[in-house]
PDB file of C-alpha atoms in Angstrom:
ATOM      1  CA  GLU F   1      27.714  41.320 -69.585  1.00 37.00           C
ATOM      2  CA  ARG F   2      28.847  41.875 -65.979  1.00 41.00           C
ATOM      3  CA  ASP F   3      30.556  45.083 -64.952  1.00 43.00           C
ATOM      4  CA  ILE F   4      34.251  45.035 -64.294  1.00 41.00           C
ATOM      5  CA  PRO F   5      35.159  46.667 -60.949  1.00 46.00           C
ATOM      6  CA  LYS F   6      37.250  49.835 -61.158  1.00 47.00           C
ATOM      7  CA  VAL F   7      40.418  48.857 -59.358  1.00 45.00           C
ATOM      8  CA  PHE F   8      42.772  51.310 -61.041  1.00 43.00           C
ATOM      9  CA  ASP F   9      42.815  54.961 -60.132  1.00 44.00           C
ATOM     10  CA  ALA F  10      42.259  57.640 -62.744  1.00 41.00           C
ATOM     11  CA  SER F  11      45.840  58.790 -62.172  1.00 43.00           C
ATOM     12  CA  CYS F  12      46.929  55.630 -63.929  1.00 44.00           C
ATOM     13  CA  LYS F  13      45.837  56.898 -67.324  1.00 44.00           C
ATOM     14  CA  GLY F  14      48.317  56.011 -69.928  1.00 41.00           C
ATOM     15  CA  SER F  15      49.233  52.777 -68.137  1.00 42.00           C
ATOM     16  CA  ARG F  16      48.828  49.497 -69.910  1.00 45.00           C
ATOM     17  CA  PHE F  17      45.473  47.929 -68.853  1.00 46.00           C
ATOM     18  CA  LEU F  18      44.596  44.290 -69.172  1.00 44.00           C
ATOM     19  CA  ALA F  19      42.241  43.161 -71.882  1.00 43.00           C
ATOM     20  CA  ARG F  20      38.729  42.172 -70.745  1.00 44.00           C
ATOM     21  CA  GLU F  21      39.297  38.538 -71.701  1.00 43.00           C
ATOM     22  CA  SER F  22      42.292  38.167 -69.387  1.00 47.00           C
ATOM     23  CA  PHE F  23      40.716  40.339 -66.642  1.00 45.00           C
ATOM     24  CA  ASP F  24      37.957  37.765 -66.114  1.00 49.00           C
ATOM     25  CA  ARG F  25      40.571  35.156 -65.224  1.00 59.00           C
ATOM     26  CA  ILE F  26      42.953  37.263 -63.141  1.00 63.00           C
ATOM     27  CA  THR F  27      43.353  36.644 -59.402  1.00 68.00           C
ATOM     28  CA  PRO F  28      43.331  39.425 -56.785  1.00 64.00           C
ATOM     29  CA  MET F  29      47.057  38.908 -56.176  1.00 67.00           C
ATOM     30  CA  GLU F  30      47.792  39.405 -59.862  1.00 69.00           C
ATOM     31  CA  MET F  31      45.644  42.523 -59.786  1.00 68.00           C
ATOM     32  CA  ILE F  32      47.730  43.845 -56.900  1.00 66.00           C
ATOM     33  CA  HIS F  33      50.886  43.178 -58.903  1.00 66.00           C
ATOM     34  CA  HIS F  34      49.544  45.024 -61.943  1.00 69.00           C
ATOM     35  CA  ALA F  35      48.379  47.905 -59.742  1.00 65.00           C
ATOM     36  CA  LEU F  36      51.870  48.150 -58.253  1.00 67.00           C
ATOM     37  CA  VAL F  37      53.462  48.180 -61.700  1.00 69.00           C
ATOM     38  CA  SER F  38      50.949  50.786 -62.868  1.00 71.00           C
ATOM     39  CA  GLY F  39      51.614  53.081 -59.900  1.00 68.00           C
ATOM     40  CA  ALA F  40      48.111  52.904 -58.376  1.00 68.00           C
ATOM     41  CA  LEU F  41      47.176  54.966 -55.325  1.00 68.00           C
ATOM     42  CA  PRO F  42      47.313  53.485 -51.750  1.00 69.00           C
ATOM     43  CA  GLU F  43      43.491  53.382 -51.568  1.00 73.00           C
ATOM     44  CA  THR F  44      43.488  51.036 -54.512  1.00 71.00           C
ATOM     45  CA  PHE F  45      45.856  48.661 -52.761  1.00 64.00           C
ATOM     46  CA  GLU F  46      43.588  48.621 -49.684  1.00 74.00           C
ATOM     47  CA  ARG F  47      40.602  47.642 -51.796  1.00 77.00           C
ATOM     48  CA  LEU F  48      42.612  44.988 -53.588  1.00 70.00           C
ATOM     49  CA  LEU F  49      43.926  43.525 -50.322  1.00 76.00           C
ATOM     50  CA  CYS F  50      40.339  43.213 -49.011  1.00 80.00           C
ATOM     51  CA  LEU F  51      39.405  41.568 -52.266  1.00 76.00           C
ATOM     52  CA  GLN F  52      42.322  39.133 -51.873  1.00 75.00           C
ATOM     53  CA  GLU F  53      41.206  38.222 -48.349  1.00 83.00           C
ATOM     54  CA  ARG F  54      37.667  37.485 -49.534  1.00 85.00           C
ATOM     55  CA  PHE F  55      39.026  35.496 -52.438  1.00 81.00           C
ATOM     56  CA  GLU F  56      41.214  33.366 -50.151  1.00 83.00           C
ATOM     57  CA  ALA F  57      38.362  32.824 -47.654  1.00 87.00           C
ATOM     58  CA  GLY F  58      36.036  31.742 -50.436  1.00 88.00           C
ATOM     59  CA  GLN F  59      38.644  29.379 -51.869  1.00 90.00           C
ATOM     60  CA  ALA F  60      39.341  27.933 -48.403  1.00 92.00           C
ATOM     61  CA  MET F  61      35.629  27.245 -47.923  1.00 93.00           C
ATOM     62  CA  LYS F  62      35.483  25.459 -51.276  1.00 94.00           C
ATOM     63  CA  ASP F  63      38.488  23.343 -50.312  1.00 95.00           C
ATOM     64  CA  PHE F  64      36.885  22.551 -46.957  1.00 95.00           C
ATOM     65  CA  ASN F  65      33.604  21.495 -48.554  1.00 95.00           C
ATOM     66  CA  ASN F  66      35.375  19.336 -51.133  1.00 96.00           C
ATOM     67  CA  ALA F  67      37.425  17.649 -48.407  1.00 96.00           C
ATOM     68  CA  MET F  68      34.336  17.044 -46.253  1.00 95.00           C
ATOM     69  CA  ALA F  69      32.431  15.578 -49.174  1.00 95.00           C
ATOM     70  CA  ALA F  70      35.277  13.163 -49.908  1.00 96.00           C
ATOM     71  CA  ALA F  71      35.764  12.217 -46.242  1.00 95.00           C
ATOM     72  CA  LYS F  72      32.046  11.608 -45.685  1.00 93.00           C
ATOM     73  CA  GLN F  73      32.050   9.039 -48.464  1.00 93.00           C
ATOM     74  CA  GLU F  74      34.676   7.013 -46.605  1.00 94.00           C
ATOM     75  CA  ILE F  75      33.393   7.258 -43.023  1.00 92.00           C
ATOM     76  CA  PRO F  76      31.540   4.011 -42.273  1.00 91.00           C
ATOM     77  CA  ILE F  77      28.784   3.373 -39.740  1.00 86.00           C
ATOM     78  CA  ILE F  78      30.480   3.420 -36.343  1.00 86.00           C
ATOM     79  CA  GLN F  79      29.818   0.443 -34.110  1.00 82.00           C
ATOM     80  CA  LYS F  80      28.086   1.169 -30.799  1.00 82.00           C
ATOM     81  CA  SER F  81      30.270  -0.586 -28.255  1.00 81.00           C
ATOM     82  CA  LYS F  82      29.185   1.268 -25.093  1.00 78.00           C
ATOM     83  CA  LYS F  83      26.130   0.502 -22.945  1.00 74.00           C
ATOM     84  CA  GLY F  84      23.844   3.186 -21.504  1.00 67.00           C
ATOM     85  CA  HIS F  85      20.512   3.090 -19.671  1.00 63.00           C
ATOM     86  CA  GLY F  86      18.753   0.605 -21.947  1.00 65.00           C
ATOM     87  CA  TYR F  87      20.573   1.577 -25.139  1.00 70.00           C
ATOM     88  CA  ARG F  88      23.955   1.368 -26.841  1.00 77.00           C
ATOM     89  CA  TYR F  89      26.044   4.239 -28.193  1.00 80.00           C
ATOM     90  CA  GLU F  90      29.364   5.079 -29.846  1.00 82.00           C
ATOM     91  CA  GLY F  91      32.038   6.139 -27.373  1.00 87.00           C
ATOM     92  CA  LEU F  92      34.310   9.054 -28.196  1.00 90.00           C
ATOM     93  CA  ASP F  93      37.170   6.597 -28.614  1.00 91.00           C
ATOM     94  CA  ASP F  94      35.085   4.565 -31.087  1.00 90.00           C
ATOM     95  CA  ILE F  95      34.416   7.678 -33.165  1.00 92.00           C
ATOM     96  CA  GLU F  96      37.998   8.934 -33.155  1.00 94.00           C
ATOM     97  CA  ARG F  97      39.449   5.538 -34.020  1.00 93.00           C
ATOM     98  CA  VAL F  98      37.428   5.595 -37.251  1.00 93.00           C
ATOM     99  CA  VAL F  99      37.328   9.238 -38.316  1.00 95.00           C
ATOM    100  CA  VAL F 100      40.778  10.642 -37.455  1.00 96.00           C
ATOM    101  CA  PRO F 101      42.723   8.744 -40.187  1.00 96.00           C
ATOM    102  CA  ILE F 102      40.078   9.557 -42.798  1.00 96.00           C
ATOM    103  CA  LEU F 103      39.946  13.243 -41.923  1.00 97.00           C
ATOM    104  CA  ALA F 104      43.745  13.508 -41.919  1.00 97.00           C
ATOM    105  CA  LYS F 105      43.807  12.020 -45.414  1.00 96.00           C
ATOM    106  CA  TYR F 106      41.880  15.062 -46.674  1.00 96.00           C
ATOM    107  CA  GLY F 107      43.590  17.709 -44.577  1.00 96.00           C
ATOM    108  CA  LEU F 108      40.857  17.894 -41.933  1.00 97.00           C
ATOM    109  CA  PHE F 109      41.340  17.951 -38.172  1.00 96.00           C
ATOM    110  CA  TYR F 110      39.465  19.075 -35.061  1.00 96.00           C
ATOM    111  CA  ASN F 111      39.914  20.245 -31.493  1.00 96.00           C
ATOM    112  CA  TRP F 112      37.713  21.561 -28.689  1.00 96.00           C
ATOM    113  CA  ASP F 113      37.416  24.829 -26.773  1.00 95.00           C
ATOM    114  CA  LEU F 114      36.139  24.445 -23.197  1.00 93.00           C
ATOM    115  CA  SER F 115      34.620  26.892 -20.726  1.00 91.00           C
ATOM    116  CA  ASN F 116      32.411  26.549 -17.664  1.00 85.00           C
ATOM    117  CA  ASP F 117      30.705  28.318 -14.790  1.00 84.00           C
ATOM    118  CA  SER F 118      29.523  26.903 -11.466  1.00 78.00           C
ATOM    119  CA  GLU F 119      26.653  24.919 -13.027  1.00 80.00           C
ATOM    120  CA  THR F 120      27.225  24.379 -16.733  1.00 86.00           C
ATOM    121  CA  ILE F 121      29.997  23.524 -19.148  1.00 89.00           C
ATOM    122  CA  ARG F 122      30.347  24.700 -22.757  1.00 92.00           C
ATOM    123  CA  VAL F 123      32.193  22.650 -25.368  1.00 94.00           C
ATOM    124  CA  THR F 124      32.897  23.962 -28.872  1.00 95.00           C
ATOM    125  CA  CYS F 125      34.230  21.643 -31.554  1.00 96.00           C
ATOM    126  CA  ARG F 126      36.419  23.404 -34.148  1.00 96.00           C
ATOM    127  CA  LEU F 127      36.533  21.405 -37.376  1.00 96.00           C
ATOM    128  CA  SER F 128      39.333  22.820 -39.536  1.00 96.00           C
ATOM    129  CA  HIS F 129      40.924  22.333 -42.951  1.00 96.00           C
ATOM    130  CA  ARG F 130      44.621  22.838 -43.674  1.00 94.00           C
ATOM    131  CA  GLU F 131      43.767  25.740 -46.029  1.00 92.00           C
ATOM    132  CA  GLY F 132      42.372  27.709 -43.092  1.00 93.00           C
ATOM    133  CA  HIS F 133      38.581  27.329 -43.101  1.00 94.00           C
ATOM    134  CA  VAL F 134      37.021  26.520 -39.686  1.00 94.00           C
ATOM    135  CA  GLU F 135      33.498  25.448 -38.704  1.00 94.00           C
ATOM    136  CA  LYS F 136      32.358  25.620 -35.050  1.00 94.00           C
ATOM    137  CA  TYR F 137      29.734  23.551 -33.222  1.00 93.00           C
ATOM    138  CA  THR F 138      28.817  24.312 -29.590  1.00 93.00           C
ATOM    139  CA  LEU F 139      26.805  22.463 -26.928  1.00 91.00           C
ATOM    140  CA  ILE F 140      26.105  23.443 -23.302  1.00 89.00           C
ATOM    141  CA  ALA F 141      25.014  21.079 -20.510  1.00 84.00           C
ATOM    142  CA  PRO F 142      24.828  20.872 -16.706  1.00 82.00           C
ATOM    143  CA  ILE F 143      28.103  19.678 -15.209  1.00 76.00           C
ATOM    144  CA  GLY F 144      26.406  16.696 -13.537  1.00 68.00           C
ATOM    145  CA  CYS F 145      24.344  15.651 -16.561  1.00 67.00           C
ATOM    146  CA  VAL F 146      26.012  12.227 -16.857  1.00 63.00           C
ATOM    147  CA  SER F 147      27.542  11.779 -13.409  1.00 59.00           C
ATOM    148  CA  ASN F 148      26.834   8.988 -10.961  1.00 59.00           C
ATOM    149  CA  LYS F 149      27.085   8.534  -7.202  1.00 56.00           C
ATOM    150  CA  LEU F 150      30.652   7.177  -7.406  1.00 58.00           C
ATOM    151  CA  GLN F 151      32.066  10.288  -9.074  1.00 66.00           C
ATOM    152  CA  ASN F 152      33.521  13.315  -7.341  1.00 72.00           C
ATOM    153  CA  SER F 153      33.070  16.835  -8.756  1.00 73.00           C
ATOM    154  CA  LEU F 154      36.113  16.652 -11.051  1.00 77.00           C
ATOM    155  CA  GLN F 155      35.090  13.265 -12.406  1.00 78.00           C
ATOM    156  CA  ALA F 156      31.566  14.568 -13.019  1.00 77.00           C
ATOM    157  CA  MET F 157      33.009  17.467 -15.018  1.00 82.00           C
ATOM    158  CA  GLY F 158      35.203  15.071 -17.001  1.00 85.00           C
ATOM    159  CA  SER F 159      32.173  12.930 -17.856  1.00 83.00           C
ATOM    160  CA  ALA F 160      30.242  16.004 -19.010  1.00 86.00           C
ATOM    161  CA  ILE F 161      33.165  17.147 -21.186  1.00 90.00           C
ATOM    162  CA  THR F 162      33.486  13.745 -22.862  1.00 90.00           C
ATOM    163  CA  TYR F 163      29.732  13.627 -23.386  1.00 88.00           C
ATOM    164  CA  LEU F 164      29.687  17.028 -25.112  1.00 92.00           C
ATOM    165  CA  GLN F 165      32.826  16.273 -27.110  1.00 93.00           C
ATOM    166  CA  ARG F 166      31.144  13.169 -28.467  1.00 92.00           C
ATOM    167  CA  TYR F 167      28.033  14.996 -29.606  1.00 91.00           C
ATOM    168  CA  THR F 168      29.797  18.070 -31.001  1.00 94.00           C
ATOM    169  CA  ILE F 169      32.092  15.979 -33.208  1.00 94.00           C
ATOM    170  CA  LYS F 170      29.100  13.948 -34.357  1.00 92.00           C
ATOM    171  CA  ALA F 171      27.343  17.204 -35.259  1.00 91.00           C
ATOM    172  CA  ALA F 172      30.435  18.566 -36.995  1.00 93.00           C
ATOM    173  CA  LEU F 173      30.838  15.467 -39.132  1.00 93.00           C
ATOM    174  CA  GLY F 174      27.132  14.882 -39.658  1.00 89.00           C
ATOM    175  CA  LEU F 175      27.236  11.418 -38.114  1.00 86.00           C
ATOM    176  CA  SER F 176      23.674  10.163 -37.794  1.00 71.00           C
ATOM    177  CA  SER F 177      22.239   8.396 -34.749  1.00 58.00           C
ATOM    178  CA  SER F 178      19.636   5.665 -34.524  1.00 49.00           C
ATOM    179  CA  ASP F 179      16.229   6.486 -33.035  1.00 42.00           C
ATOM    180  CA  ASP F 180      17.153   4.804 -29.768  1.00 43.00           C
ATOM    181  CA  ASP F 181      20.339   6.826 -29.488  1.00 48.00           C
ATOM    182  CA  GLY F 182      18.547  10.063 -30.213  1.00 47.00           C
ATOM    183  CA  ALA F 183      15.873   9.278 -27.650  1.00 46.00           C
ATOM    184  CA  SER F 184      18.529   8.481 -25.087  1.00 50.00           C
ATOM    185  CA  VAL F 185      20.032  11.943 -25.468  1.00 50.00           C
ATOM    186  CA  ILE F 186      16.675  13.491 -24.640  1.00 48.00           C
ATOM    187  CA  ARG F 187      16.255  11.227 -21.631  1.00 48.00           C
ATOM    188  CA  GLU F 188      19.738  11.989 -20.356  1.00 54.00           C
ATOM    189  CA  MET F 189      19.462  15.742 -20.737  1.00 55.00           C
ATOM    190  CA  SER F 190      15.795  16.290 -19.757  1.00 71.00           C
ATOM    191  CA  PRO F 191      14.541  16.300 -16.152  1.00 81.00           C
ATOM    192  CA  ILE F 192      11.708  14.097 -14.911  1.00 85.00           C
ATOM    193  CA  ASP F 193       8.166  15.088 -15.850  1.00 85.00           C
ATOM    194  CA  GLU F 194       5.319  15.997 -13.478  1.00 86.00           C
ATOM    195  CA  ARG F 195       3.992  12.437 -13.199  1.00 89.00           C
ATOM    196  CA  GLN F 196       7.426  11.065 -12.333  1.00 89.00           C
ATOM    197  CA  PHE F 197       8.012  13.884  -9.839  1.00 91.00           C
ATOM    198  CA  ASN F 198       4.718  13.167  -8.037  1.00 91.00           C
ATOM    199  CA  GLU F 199       5.397   9.432  -7.913  1.00 92.00           C
ATOM    200  CA  LEU F 200       8.828   9.932  -6.365  1.00 94.00           C
ATOM    201  CA  HIS F 201       7.603  12.616  -3.988  1.00 91.00           C
ATOM    202  CA  ASN F 202       4.834  10.342  -2.681  1.00 92.00           C
ATOM    203  CA  LEU F 203       7.335   7.533  -2.113  1.00 92.00           C
ATOM    204  CA  ILE F 204       9.653   9.906  -0.268  1.00 92.00           C
ATOM    205  CA  ASP F 205       6.779  10.850   2.056  1.00 91.00           C
ATOM    206  CA  ASP F 206       5.684   7.226   2.505  1.00 90.00           C
ATOM    207  CA  THR F 207       9.174   6.042   3.413  1.00 90.00           C
ATOM    208  CA  GLY F 208      10.124   9.079   5.459  1.00 90.00           C
ATOM    209  CA  SER F 209      13.186   9.572   3.269  1.00 91.00           C
ATOM    210  CA  ASP F 210      15.444  12.590   3.618  1.00 91.00           C
ATOM    211  CA  MET F 211      14.911  14.725   0.506  1.00 90.00           C
ATOM    212  CA  ARG F 212      18.276  16.484   0.848  1.00 88.00           C
ATOM    213  CA  ARG F 213      20.172  13.220   1.145  1.00 88.00           C
ATOM    214  CA  LEU F 214      18.380  11.790  -1.878  1.00 88.00           C
ATOM    215  CA  CYS F 215      19.178  14.871  -3.970  1.00 86.00           C
ATOM    216  CA  GLY F 216      22.788  14.748  -2.817  1.00 84.00           C
ATOM    217  CA  TYR F 217      22.989  11.106  -3.840  1.00 85.00           C
ATOM    218  CA  PHE F 218      22.010  12.029  -7.405  1.00 81.00           C
ATOM    219  CA  GLY F 219      24.063  15.250  -7.473  1.00 78.00           C
ATOM    220  CA  ILE F 220      21.071  17.569  -7.914  1.00 82.00           C
ATOM    221  CA  SER F 221      19.815  20.594  -5.977  1.00 82.00           C
ATOM    222  CA  ALA F 222      16.098  19.704  -6.191  1.00 86.00           C
ATOM    223  CA  LEU F 223      14.039  16.626  -7.002  1.00 89.00           C
ATOM    224  CA  SER F 224      12.632  18.350 -10.093  1.00 87.00           C
ATOM    225  CA  ASP F 225      16.193  18.473 -11.519  1.00 85.00           C
ATOM    226  CA  LEU F 226      16.556  14.679 -11.536  1.00 86.00           C
ATOM    227  CA  PRO F 227      17.484  13.551 -15.099  1.00 82.00           C
ATOM    228  CA  GLY F 228      14.792  11.453 -16.714  1.00 80.00           C
ATOM    229  CA  SER F 229      17.384   8.782 -17.428  1.00 78.00           C
ATOM    230  CA  ARG F 230      17.789   8.197 -13.665  1.00 83.00           C
ATOM    231  CA  PHE F 231      14.101   8.073 -12.737  1.00 88.00           C
ATOM    232  CA  ASP F 232      14.014   4.261 -12.664  1.00 88.00           C
ATOM    233  CA  GLU F 233      17.071   4.187 -10.422  1.00 89.00           C
ATOM    234  CA  ALA F 234      15.477   6.584  -7.927  1.00 91.00           C
ATOM    235  CA  LEU F 235      12.187   4.694  -8.064  1.00 91.00           C
ATOM    236  CA  SER F 236      13.915   1.376  -7.352  1.00 90.00           C
ATOM    237  CA  LEU F 237      15.808   2.816  -4.379  1.00 90.00           C
ATOM    238  CA  LEU F 238      12.654   4.210  -2.781  1.00 91.00           C
ATOM    239  CA  LYS F 239      10.623   1.053  -3.417  1.00 90.00           C
ATOM    240  CA  ALA F 240      13.405  -1.047  -1.904  1.00 89.00           C
ATOM    241  CA  LYS F 241      13.373   1.159   1.176  1.00 87.00           C
ATOM    242  CA  ARG F 242       9.597   0.777   1.450  1.00 86.00           C
ATOM    243  CA  ARG F 243       9.877  -3.013   1.231  1.00 86.00           C
ATOM    244  CA  LYS F 244      12.497  -3.068   3.984  1.00 83.00           C
ATOM    245  CA  ALA F 245      10.304  -0.870   6.165  1.00 77.00           C
ATOM    246  CA  SER F 246       7.389  -3.219   5.565  1.00 74.00           C
ATOM    247  CA  VAL F 247       9.442  -6.259   6.540  1.00 64.00           C
ATOM    248  CA  ARG F 248      10.608  -4.586   9.745  1.00 63.00           C
ATOM    249  CA  SER F 249       7.019  -3.626  10.571  1.00 59.00           C
ATOM    250  CA  ASP F 250       5.788  -7.200  10.058  1.00 56.00           C
ATOM    251  CA  PHE F 251       8.576  -8.576  12.207  1.00 53.00           C
ATOM    252  CA  SER F 252       7.801  -6.085  14.971  1.00 58.00           C
ATOM    253  CA  ASP F 253       4.111  -7.017  14.943  1.00 55.00           C
ATOM    254  CA  LYS F 254       4.907 -10.731  15.210  1.00 54.00           C
ATOM    255  CA  ALA F 255       7.364 -10.141  18.014  1.00 53.00           C
ATOM    256  CA  HIS F 256       4.760  -8.125  19.900  1.00 54.00           C
ATOM    257  CA  LYS F 257       2.212 -10.946  19.633  1.00 53.00           C
ATOM    258  CA  ILE F 258       4.674 -13.635  20.748  1.00 51.00           C
ATOM    259  CA  GLU F 259       6.169 -11.742  23.680  1.00 51.00           C
ATOM    260  CA  PRO F 260       3.217 -12.085  26.126  1.00 51.00           C
ATOM    261  CA  HIS F 261       3.166 -15.847  25.527  1.00 48.00           C
ATOM    262  CA  ARG F 262       6.896 -16.021  26.206  1.00 47.00           C
ATOM    263  CA  GLY F 263       6.381 -13.985  29.304  1.00 45.00           C
ATOM    264  CA  GLU F 264       3.861 -16.494  30.640  1.00 44.00           C
ATOM    265  CA  ILE F 265       6.242 -19.349  30.034  1.00 36.00           C
ATOM    266  CA  VAL F 266       9.072 -17.587  31.782  1.00 35.00           C
ATOM    267  CA  ALA F 267       6.837 -16.796  34.725  1.00 33.00           C
TER     268      ALA F 267
END
């Protein structure tokens, strides 16, 4: 038989106490009321108020979990309408179009907290229930992790924010991804490996390319920071430059061979 906490001060002797059977079912707020009627000491009220806060937090968590369980049963597989580098994925708009009405039905809603420094951006998704319980999910990424050559600095930051919002809400709601989608995240976020670095570096030397200009084109400070998802793009650019250089070289050689003959004719 579990012990009953001592919530009434000894000075309350002679007051009418609750029977054990009803005490097991009483709420902290009712205990506060009975303590007030019984003339309990201030310290007792402090302990009871802390107990009430824990009781409310525990109840809010239960309500949150029940709402999430019900909502999860209704959230369908979200169609992947957006195209990435060799894969398809769900856009943030695709996710919200499906989940927002379902979450609202069960008193759930979410928002994001944003912060950044000169190189990275932090996005925290706050998934909340109307009874007060909140769960937080945070991701951090480089500001230029999903930018392209056509974007300015503000657009690059906007792309990074949307990217992190998409993955934090998926984490908060437990939305699964296919293998291809999961692999694409790794490719997007991870830099090129040593083999890829050496291949690009050799091409840069062969073509006499300007390393700083190439890094600026991809929005990176060093070649080793190039996202793995953009390796093929960089490789294609350098190979195209090498082909053009080869064509110009062949044309120059032919022109050099023909010129003496033309000179004889002119003479």
